[in-house]
Short mmCIF file of C-alpha atoms and ligand atoms in Angstrom, two decimals:
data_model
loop_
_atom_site.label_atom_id
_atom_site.label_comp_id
_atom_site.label_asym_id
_atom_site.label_seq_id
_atom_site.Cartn_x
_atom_site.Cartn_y
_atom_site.Cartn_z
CA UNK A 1 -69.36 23.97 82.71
CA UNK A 2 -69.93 20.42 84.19
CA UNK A 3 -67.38 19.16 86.05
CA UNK A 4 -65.38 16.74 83.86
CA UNK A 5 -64.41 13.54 85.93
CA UNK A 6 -60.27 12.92 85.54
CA UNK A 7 -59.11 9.42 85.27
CA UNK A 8 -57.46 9.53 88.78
CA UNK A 9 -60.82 10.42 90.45
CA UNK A 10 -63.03 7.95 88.37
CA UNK A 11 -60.55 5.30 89.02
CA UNK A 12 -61.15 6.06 93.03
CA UNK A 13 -64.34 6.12 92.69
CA UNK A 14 -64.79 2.78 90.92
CA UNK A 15 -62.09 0.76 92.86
CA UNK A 16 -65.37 -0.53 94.94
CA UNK A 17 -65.98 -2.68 92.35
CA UNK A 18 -62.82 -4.62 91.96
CA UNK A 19 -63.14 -7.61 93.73
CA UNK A 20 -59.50 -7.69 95.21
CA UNK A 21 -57.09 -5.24 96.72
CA UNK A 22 -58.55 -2.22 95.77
CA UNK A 23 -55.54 0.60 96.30
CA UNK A 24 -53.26 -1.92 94.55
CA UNK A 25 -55.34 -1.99 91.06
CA UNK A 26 -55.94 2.03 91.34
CA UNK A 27 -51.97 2.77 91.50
CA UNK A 28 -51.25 0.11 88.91
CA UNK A 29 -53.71 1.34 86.58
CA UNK A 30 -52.53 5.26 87.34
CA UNK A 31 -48.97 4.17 86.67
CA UNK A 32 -50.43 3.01 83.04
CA UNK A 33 -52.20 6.23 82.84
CA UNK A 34 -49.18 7.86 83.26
CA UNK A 35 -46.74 5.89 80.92
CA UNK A 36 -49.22 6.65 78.53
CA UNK A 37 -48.40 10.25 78.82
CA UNK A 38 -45.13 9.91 78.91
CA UNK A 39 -45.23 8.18 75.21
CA UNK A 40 -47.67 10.42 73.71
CA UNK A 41 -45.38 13.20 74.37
CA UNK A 42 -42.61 11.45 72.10
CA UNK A 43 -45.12 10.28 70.01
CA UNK A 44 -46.33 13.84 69.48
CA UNK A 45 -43.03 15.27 68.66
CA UNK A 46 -41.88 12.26 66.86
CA UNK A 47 -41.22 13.81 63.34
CA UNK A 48 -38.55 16.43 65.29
CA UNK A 49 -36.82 13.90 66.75
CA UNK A 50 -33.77 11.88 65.01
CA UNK A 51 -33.87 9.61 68.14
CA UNK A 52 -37.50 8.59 67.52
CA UNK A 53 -38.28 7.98 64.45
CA UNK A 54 -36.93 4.53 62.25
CA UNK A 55 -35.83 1.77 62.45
CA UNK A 56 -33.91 0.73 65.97
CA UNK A 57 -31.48 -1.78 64.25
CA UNK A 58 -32.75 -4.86 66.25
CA UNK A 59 -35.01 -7.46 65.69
CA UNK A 60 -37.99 -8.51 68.45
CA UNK A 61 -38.19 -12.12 69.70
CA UNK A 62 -41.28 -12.53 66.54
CA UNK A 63 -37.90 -11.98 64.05
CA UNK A 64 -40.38 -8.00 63.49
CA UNK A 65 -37.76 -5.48 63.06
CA UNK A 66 -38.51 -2.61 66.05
CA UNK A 67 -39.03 0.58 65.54
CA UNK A 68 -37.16 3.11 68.10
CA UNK A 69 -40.71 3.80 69.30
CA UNK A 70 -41.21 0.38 70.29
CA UNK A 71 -38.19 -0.03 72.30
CA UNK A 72 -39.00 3.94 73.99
CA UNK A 73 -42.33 2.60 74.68
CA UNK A 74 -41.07 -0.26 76.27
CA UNK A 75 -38.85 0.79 78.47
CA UNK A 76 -41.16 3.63 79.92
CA UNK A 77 -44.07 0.95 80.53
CA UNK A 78 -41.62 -1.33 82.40
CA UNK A 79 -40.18 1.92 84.05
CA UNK A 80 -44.05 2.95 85.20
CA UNK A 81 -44.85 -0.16 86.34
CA UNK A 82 -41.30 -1.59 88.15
CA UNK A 83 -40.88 -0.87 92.34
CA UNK A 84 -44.30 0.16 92.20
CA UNK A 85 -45.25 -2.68 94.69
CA UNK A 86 -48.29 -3.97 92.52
CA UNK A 87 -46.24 -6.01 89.69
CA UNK A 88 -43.89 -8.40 89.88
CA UNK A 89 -43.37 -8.90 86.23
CA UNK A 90 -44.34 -8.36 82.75
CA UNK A 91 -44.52 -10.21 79.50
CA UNK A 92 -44.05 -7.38 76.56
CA UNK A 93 -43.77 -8.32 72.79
CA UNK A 94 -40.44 -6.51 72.94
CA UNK A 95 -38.78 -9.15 75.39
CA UNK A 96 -38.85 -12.91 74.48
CA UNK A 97 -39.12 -14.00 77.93
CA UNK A 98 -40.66 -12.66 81.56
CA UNK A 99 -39.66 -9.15 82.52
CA UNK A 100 -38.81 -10.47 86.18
CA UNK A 101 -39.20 -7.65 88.87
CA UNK A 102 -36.21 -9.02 91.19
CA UNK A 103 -36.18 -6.31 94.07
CA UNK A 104 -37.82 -3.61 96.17
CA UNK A 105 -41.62 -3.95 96.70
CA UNK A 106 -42.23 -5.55 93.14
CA UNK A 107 -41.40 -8.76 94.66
CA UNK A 108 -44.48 -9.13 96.63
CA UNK A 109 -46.62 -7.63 94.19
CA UNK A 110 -49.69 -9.06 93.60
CA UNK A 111 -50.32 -8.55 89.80
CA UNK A 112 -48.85 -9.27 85.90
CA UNK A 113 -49.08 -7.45 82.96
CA UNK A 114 -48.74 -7.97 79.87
CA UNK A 115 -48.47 -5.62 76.96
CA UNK A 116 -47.83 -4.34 73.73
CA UNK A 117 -46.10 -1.12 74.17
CA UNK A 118 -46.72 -0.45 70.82
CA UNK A 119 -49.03 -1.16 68.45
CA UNK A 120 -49.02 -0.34 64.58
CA UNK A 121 -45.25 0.11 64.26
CA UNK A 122 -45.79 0.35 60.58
CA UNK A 123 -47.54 3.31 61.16
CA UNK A 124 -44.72 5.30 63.38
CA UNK A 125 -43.05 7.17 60.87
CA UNK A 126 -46.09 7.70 58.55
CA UNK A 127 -47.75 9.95 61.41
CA UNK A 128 -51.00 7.33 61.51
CA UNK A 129 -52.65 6.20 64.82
CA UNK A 130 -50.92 3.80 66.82
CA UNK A 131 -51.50 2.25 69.99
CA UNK A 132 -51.04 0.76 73.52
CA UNK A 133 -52.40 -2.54 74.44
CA UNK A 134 -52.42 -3.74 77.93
CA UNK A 135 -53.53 -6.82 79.77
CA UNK A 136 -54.03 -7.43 83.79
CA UNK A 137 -53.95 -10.68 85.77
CA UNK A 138 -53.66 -11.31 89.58
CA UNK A 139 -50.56 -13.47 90.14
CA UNK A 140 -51.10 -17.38 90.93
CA UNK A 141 -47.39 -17.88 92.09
CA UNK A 142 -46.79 -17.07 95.92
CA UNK A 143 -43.90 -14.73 95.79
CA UNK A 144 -41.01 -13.72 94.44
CA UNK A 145 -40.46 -12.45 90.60
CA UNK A 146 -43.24 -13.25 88.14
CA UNK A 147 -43.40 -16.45 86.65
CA UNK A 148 -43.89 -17.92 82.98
CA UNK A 149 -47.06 -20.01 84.85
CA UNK A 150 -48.34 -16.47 85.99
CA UNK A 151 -49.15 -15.39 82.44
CA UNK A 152 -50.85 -18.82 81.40
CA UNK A 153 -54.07 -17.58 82.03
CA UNK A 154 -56.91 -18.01 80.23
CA UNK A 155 -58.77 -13.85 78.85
CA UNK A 156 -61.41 -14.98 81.22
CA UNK A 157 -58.85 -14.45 84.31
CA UNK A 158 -58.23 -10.94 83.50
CA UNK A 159 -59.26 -8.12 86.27
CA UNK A 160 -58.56 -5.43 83.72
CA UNK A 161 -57.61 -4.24 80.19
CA UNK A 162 -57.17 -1.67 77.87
CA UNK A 163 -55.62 0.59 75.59
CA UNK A 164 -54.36 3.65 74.37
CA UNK A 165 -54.63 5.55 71.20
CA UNK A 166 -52.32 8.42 70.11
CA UNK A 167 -54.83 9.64 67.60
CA UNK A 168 -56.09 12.99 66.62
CA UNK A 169 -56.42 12.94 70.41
CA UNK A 170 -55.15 10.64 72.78
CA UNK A 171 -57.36 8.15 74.59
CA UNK A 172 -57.46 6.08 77.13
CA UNK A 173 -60.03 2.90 76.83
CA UNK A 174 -59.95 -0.17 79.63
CA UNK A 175 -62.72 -1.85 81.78
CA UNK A 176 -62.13 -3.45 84.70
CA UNK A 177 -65.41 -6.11 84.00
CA UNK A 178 -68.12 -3.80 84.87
CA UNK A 179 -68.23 -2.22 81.67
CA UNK A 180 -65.97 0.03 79.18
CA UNK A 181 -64.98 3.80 79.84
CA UNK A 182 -62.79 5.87 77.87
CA UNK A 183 -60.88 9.03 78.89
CA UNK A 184 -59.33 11.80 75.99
CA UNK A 185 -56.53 13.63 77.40
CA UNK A 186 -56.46 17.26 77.52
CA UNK A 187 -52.71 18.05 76.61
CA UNK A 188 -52.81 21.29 78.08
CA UNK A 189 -53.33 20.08 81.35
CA UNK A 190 -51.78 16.55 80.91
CA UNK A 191 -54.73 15.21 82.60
CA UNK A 192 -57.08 12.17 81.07
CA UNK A 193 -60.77 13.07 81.83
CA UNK A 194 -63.55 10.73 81.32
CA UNK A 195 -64.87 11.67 77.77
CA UNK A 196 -66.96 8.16 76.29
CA UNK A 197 -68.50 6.76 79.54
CA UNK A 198 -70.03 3.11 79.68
CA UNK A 199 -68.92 2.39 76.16
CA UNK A 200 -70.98 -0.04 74.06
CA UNK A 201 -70.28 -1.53 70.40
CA UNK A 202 -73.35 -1.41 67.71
CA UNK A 203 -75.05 -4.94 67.43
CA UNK A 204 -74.38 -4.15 63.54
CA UNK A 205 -72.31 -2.41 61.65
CA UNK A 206 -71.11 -1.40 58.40
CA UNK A 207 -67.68 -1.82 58.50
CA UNK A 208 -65.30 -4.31 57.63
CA UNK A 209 -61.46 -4.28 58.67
CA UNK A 210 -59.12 -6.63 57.21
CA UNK A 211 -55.88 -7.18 55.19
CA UNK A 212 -57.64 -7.80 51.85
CA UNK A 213 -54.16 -8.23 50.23
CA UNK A 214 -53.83 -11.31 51.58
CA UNK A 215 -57.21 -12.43 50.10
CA UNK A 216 -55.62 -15.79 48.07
CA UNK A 217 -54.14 -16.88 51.36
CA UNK A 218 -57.26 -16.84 53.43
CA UNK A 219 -59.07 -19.35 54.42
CA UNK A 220 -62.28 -20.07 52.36
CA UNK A 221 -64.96 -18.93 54.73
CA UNK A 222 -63.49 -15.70 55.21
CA UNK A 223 -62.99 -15.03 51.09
CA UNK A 224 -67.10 -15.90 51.40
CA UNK A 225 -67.16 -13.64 54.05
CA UNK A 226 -65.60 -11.08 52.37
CA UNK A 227 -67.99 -11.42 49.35
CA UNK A 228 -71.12 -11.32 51.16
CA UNK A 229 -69.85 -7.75 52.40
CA UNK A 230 -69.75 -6.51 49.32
CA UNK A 231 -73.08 -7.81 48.05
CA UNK A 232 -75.55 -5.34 47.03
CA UNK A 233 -78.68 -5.86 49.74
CA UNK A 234 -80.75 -2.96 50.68
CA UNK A 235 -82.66 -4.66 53.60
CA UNK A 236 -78.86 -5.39 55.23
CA UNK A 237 -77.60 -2.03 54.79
CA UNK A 238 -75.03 -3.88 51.90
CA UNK A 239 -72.67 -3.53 50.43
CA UNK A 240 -70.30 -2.43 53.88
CA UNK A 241 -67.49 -0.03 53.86
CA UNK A 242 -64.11 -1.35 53.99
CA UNK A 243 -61.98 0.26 56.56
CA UNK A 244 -58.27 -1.12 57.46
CA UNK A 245 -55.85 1.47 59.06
CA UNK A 246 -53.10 -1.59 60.05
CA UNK A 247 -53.26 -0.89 63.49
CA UNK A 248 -55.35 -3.10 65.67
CA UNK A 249 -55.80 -0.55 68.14
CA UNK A 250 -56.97 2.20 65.81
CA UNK A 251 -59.21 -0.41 64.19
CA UNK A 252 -60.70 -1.88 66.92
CA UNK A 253 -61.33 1.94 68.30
CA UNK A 254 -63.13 3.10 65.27
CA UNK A 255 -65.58 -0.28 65.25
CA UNK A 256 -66.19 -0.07 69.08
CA UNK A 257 -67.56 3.50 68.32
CA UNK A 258 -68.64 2.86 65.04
CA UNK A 259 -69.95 -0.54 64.95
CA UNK A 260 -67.83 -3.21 62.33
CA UNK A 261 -65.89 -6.39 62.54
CA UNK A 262 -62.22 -6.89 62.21
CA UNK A 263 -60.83 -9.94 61.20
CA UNK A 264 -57.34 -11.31 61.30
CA UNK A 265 -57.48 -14.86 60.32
CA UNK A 266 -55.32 -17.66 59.04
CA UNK A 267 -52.79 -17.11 56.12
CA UNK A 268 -51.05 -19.80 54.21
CA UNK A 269 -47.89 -17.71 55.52
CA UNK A 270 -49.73 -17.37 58.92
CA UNK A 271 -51.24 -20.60 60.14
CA UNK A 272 -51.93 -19.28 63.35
CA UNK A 273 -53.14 -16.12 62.55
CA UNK A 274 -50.75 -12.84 63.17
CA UNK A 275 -51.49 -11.18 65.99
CA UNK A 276 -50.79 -12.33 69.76
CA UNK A 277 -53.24 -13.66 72.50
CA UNK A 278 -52.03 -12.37 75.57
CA UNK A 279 -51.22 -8.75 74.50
CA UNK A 280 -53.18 -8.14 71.67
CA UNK A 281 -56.18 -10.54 71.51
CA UNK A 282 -57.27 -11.05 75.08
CA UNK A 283 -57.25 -7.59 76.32
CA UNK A 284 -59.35 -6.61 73.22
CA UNK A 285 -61.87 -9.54 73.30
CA UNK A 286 -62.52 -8.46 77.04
CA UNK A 287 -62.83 -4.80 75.97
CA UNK A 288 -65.30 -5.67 73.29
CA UNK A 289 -67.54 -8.41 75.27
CA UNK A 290 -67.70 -6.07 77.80
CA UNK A 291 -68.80 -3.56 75.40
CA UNK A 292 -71.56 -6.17 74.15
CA UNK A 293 -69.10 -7.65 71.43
CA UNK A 294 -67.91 -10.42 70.45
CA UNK A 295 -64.00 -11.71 69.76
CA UNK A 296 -63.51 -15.45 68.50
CA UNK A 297 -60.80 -17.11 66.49
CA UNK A 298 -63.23 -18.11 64.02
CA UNK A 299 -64.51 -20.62 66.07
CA UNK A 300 -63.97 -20.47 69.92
CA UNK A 301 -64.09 -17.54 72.44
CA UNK A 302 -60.86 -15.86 72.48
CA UNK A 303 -61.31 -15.52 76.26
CA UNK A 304 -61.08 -19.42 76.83
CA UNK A 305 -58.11 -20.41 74.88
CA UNK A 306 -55.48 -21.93 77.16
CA UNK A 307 -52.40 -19.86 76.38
CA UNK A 308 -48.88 -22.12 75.97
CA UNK A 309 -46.68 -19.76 75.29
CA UNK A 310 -45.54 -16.02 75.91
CA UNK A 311 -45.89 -14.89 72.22
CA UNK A 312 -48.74 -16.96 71.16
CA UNK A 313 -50.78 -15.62 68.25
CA UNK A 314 -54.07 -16.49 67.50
CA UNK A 315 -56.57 -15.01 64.39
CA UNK A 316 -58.92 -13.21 65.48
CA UNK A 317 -62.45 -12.38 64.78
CA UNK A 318 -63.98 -9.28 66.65
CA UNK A 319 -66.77 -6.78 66.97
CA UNK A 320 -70.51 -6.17 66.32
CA UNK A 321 -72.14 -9.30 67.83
CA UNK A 322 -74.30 -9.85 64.86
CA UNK A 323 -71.43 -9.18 62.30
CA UNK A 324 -69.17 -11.86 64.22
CA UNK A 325 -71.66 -14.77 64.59
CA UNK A 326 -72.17 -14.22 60.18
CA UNK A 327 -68.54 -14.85 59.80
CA UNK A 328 -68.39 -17.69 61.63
CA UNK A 329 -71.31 -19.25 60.35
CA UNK A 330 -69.51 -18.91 57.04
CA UNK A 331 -66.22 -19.96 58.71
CA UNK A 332 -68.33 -23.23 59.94
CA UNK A 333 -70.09 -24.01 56.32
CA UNK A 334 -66.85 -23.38 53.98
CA UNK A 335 -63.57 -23.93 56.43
CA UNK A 336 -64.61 -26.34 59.34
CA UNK A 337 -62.05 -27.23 61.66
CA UNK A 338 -59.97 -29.90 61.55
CA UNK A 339 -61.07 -32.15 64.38
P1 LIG B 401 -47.37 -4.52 66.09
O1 LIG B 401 -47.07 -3.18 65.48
O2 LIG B 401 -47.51 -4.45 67.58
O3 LIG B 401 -46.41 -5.60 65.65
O4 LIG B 401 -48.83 -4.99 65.64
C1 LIG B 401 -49.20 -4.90 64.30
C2 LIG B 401 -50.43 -5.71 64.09
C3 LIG B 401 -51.73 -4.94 64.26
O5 LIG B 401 -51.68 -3.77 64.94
C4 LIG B 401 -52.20 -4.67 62.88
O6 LIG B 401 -53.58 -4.64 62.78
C5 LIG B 401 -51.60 -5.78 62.09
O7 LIG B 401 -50.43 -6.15 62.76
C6 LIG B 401 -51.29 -5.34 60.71
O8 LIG B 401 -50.77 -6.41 60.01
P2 LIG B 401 -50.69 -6.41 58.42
O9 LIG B 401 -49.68 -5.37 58.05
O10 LIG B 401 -50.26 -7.81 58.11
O11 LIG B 401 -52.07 -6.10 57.91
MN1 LIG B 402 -49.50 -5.05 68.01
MN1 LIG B 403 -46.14 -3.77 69.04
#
């Protein structure tokens, strides 16, 4: 048999690449590597476990009621990644403002994360994929605990991203700009090994991925959109197959492998669109261009939006580059912008 590269040697022998500190990125990213494991273990056994499954009787700062999962997953990605040295501070959808790493070596580390320690919470007790979403920027404060200014970085500022699916198997996906690799993890070894190398997203696709339910409140390009998919058309492989699992990870996973677009837009309930820029958004439009993708709000790159606040949300439209520029060529002709 081959030998099968593990996450912890491919990460070594990529850290060339990164254009700063290189043993700083390497441990931070191995600490996410192994959160991840720590949470697909619970995760795995979650239907055994009183203390995992439901509801955990709070709200989040987005008024979402959490799940225990999301306040497990939480804690054990701030616990992975506090006194490591390389962070000094988080932004998480669980906590309304910046996780501030006060002591020990996080103070003078160089990095910020932020994350969504878990993605598809509607999914948790329905034993369907759900996710990890994670986001990496160098610090621009000096020193001391992160800063709210730290995280108001535009998508193009990240130096890496990624995610994790607890799926059938377990994956890891990130780049760190020089391209997309995923890893499966073998659970009998509790090891990630590099399984989907130099990942790259269909320039079509066949799939669509969005909350049709909400068809009334969208905005008119997208209900266009949405027709043109399912138009018969031989010579462009129409009509597509509709495909919406409900969480962005596992959606975005399937269409990176797959080819597709998903699309969160605007809702008259929504006017901004559900899901988040700086955890959800951002680390997936860098995932996806650097897959040969695209990820827009309809409009605009994702990746340039000035971000104004922690919990921002954006909509988002993401995927096969040919699929993305039709939607927004509908999104231009039936629901220009306001100026
Ligand atoms: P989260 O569980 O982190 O709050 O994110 C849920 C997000 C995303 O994963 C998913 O695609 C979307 O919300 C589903 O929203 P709808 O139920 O409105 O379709
Ligand atoms: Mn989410
Ligand atoms: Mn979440």
């Amino acid at each position: 048999m081959n030998h099968v590269k593990s996450l912890g040697e491919f990460i070594v022998e990529k850290q060339e690449d990164f254009k700063y500190a290189k043993g700083e990125l390497s441990r931070l990213l191995s600490a996410i590597g192994l959160a991840a494991r720590v949470v697909n273990r619970e995760v795995n056994k979650a239907g055994l476990m009183e203390d995992i499954l439901g509801d955990a009787g709070a709200e989040n700062v987005q008024g979402e009621a959490q799940k225990k999962l999301d306040v497990y997953a939480n804690d054990e990605f701030i616990r992975a990644l506090k006194d490591r040295g390389e962070v000094c501070g988080l932004a998480s959808e669980e906590n309304e403002g910046v996780i501030e790493f006060k002591s020990g070596y996080a103070v003078d580390g160089q990095y910020v994360v932020a994350i969504d320690p878990l993605d598809g919470s509607s999914n948790i007790d329905v034993n369907v994929s759900i996710g990890t979403i994670f986001s990496i920027y160098r610090r621009t404060s000096k020193s001391g605990p992160a800063t709210f200014d730290d995280f108001m970085q535009k998508g193009t500022e990240q130096v890496a991203a990624g995610y994790i699916i607890y799926g059938s198997s377990t994956m890891l996906v990130y780049t760190t700009g020089n391209g997309v690799n995923g890893f499966t993890l073998d659970p009998s070894i509790g090891a990630f090994f590099l399984s989907h190398p130099d990942m790259k997203i269909p320039e079509d696709g066949k799939i669509y991925s969005i909350n049709e339910g909400n068809y009334v409140h969208f905005p008119e390009g997208v209900k266009k959109y949405i027709k043109y998919c399912q138009v018969e058309d031989a010579a462009t492989n129409r009509p597509y197959t509709s495909r919406y699992i409900g969480s962005a990870v596992a959606d975005l996973h399937r269409n990176l492998i797959k080819g597709g677009i998903y699309i969160y837009p605007t809702t008259t309930s929504s006017p901004n669109g559900k899901l988040r820029l700086l955890y959800e958004a951002n680390p997936f439009a860098f995932i996806i261009e650097q897959a040969g993708g695209l990820a827009t709000d309809g409009f605009r790159r994702i990746l340039e939006v000035q971000p104004t606040s922690l919990h921002q949300r954006t909509p988002l439209f993401i995927g096969s580059k040919n699929m993305v520029e039709k939607a927004m060529s509908f999104m231009e002709e039936f629901s220009p912008q306001e100026a």
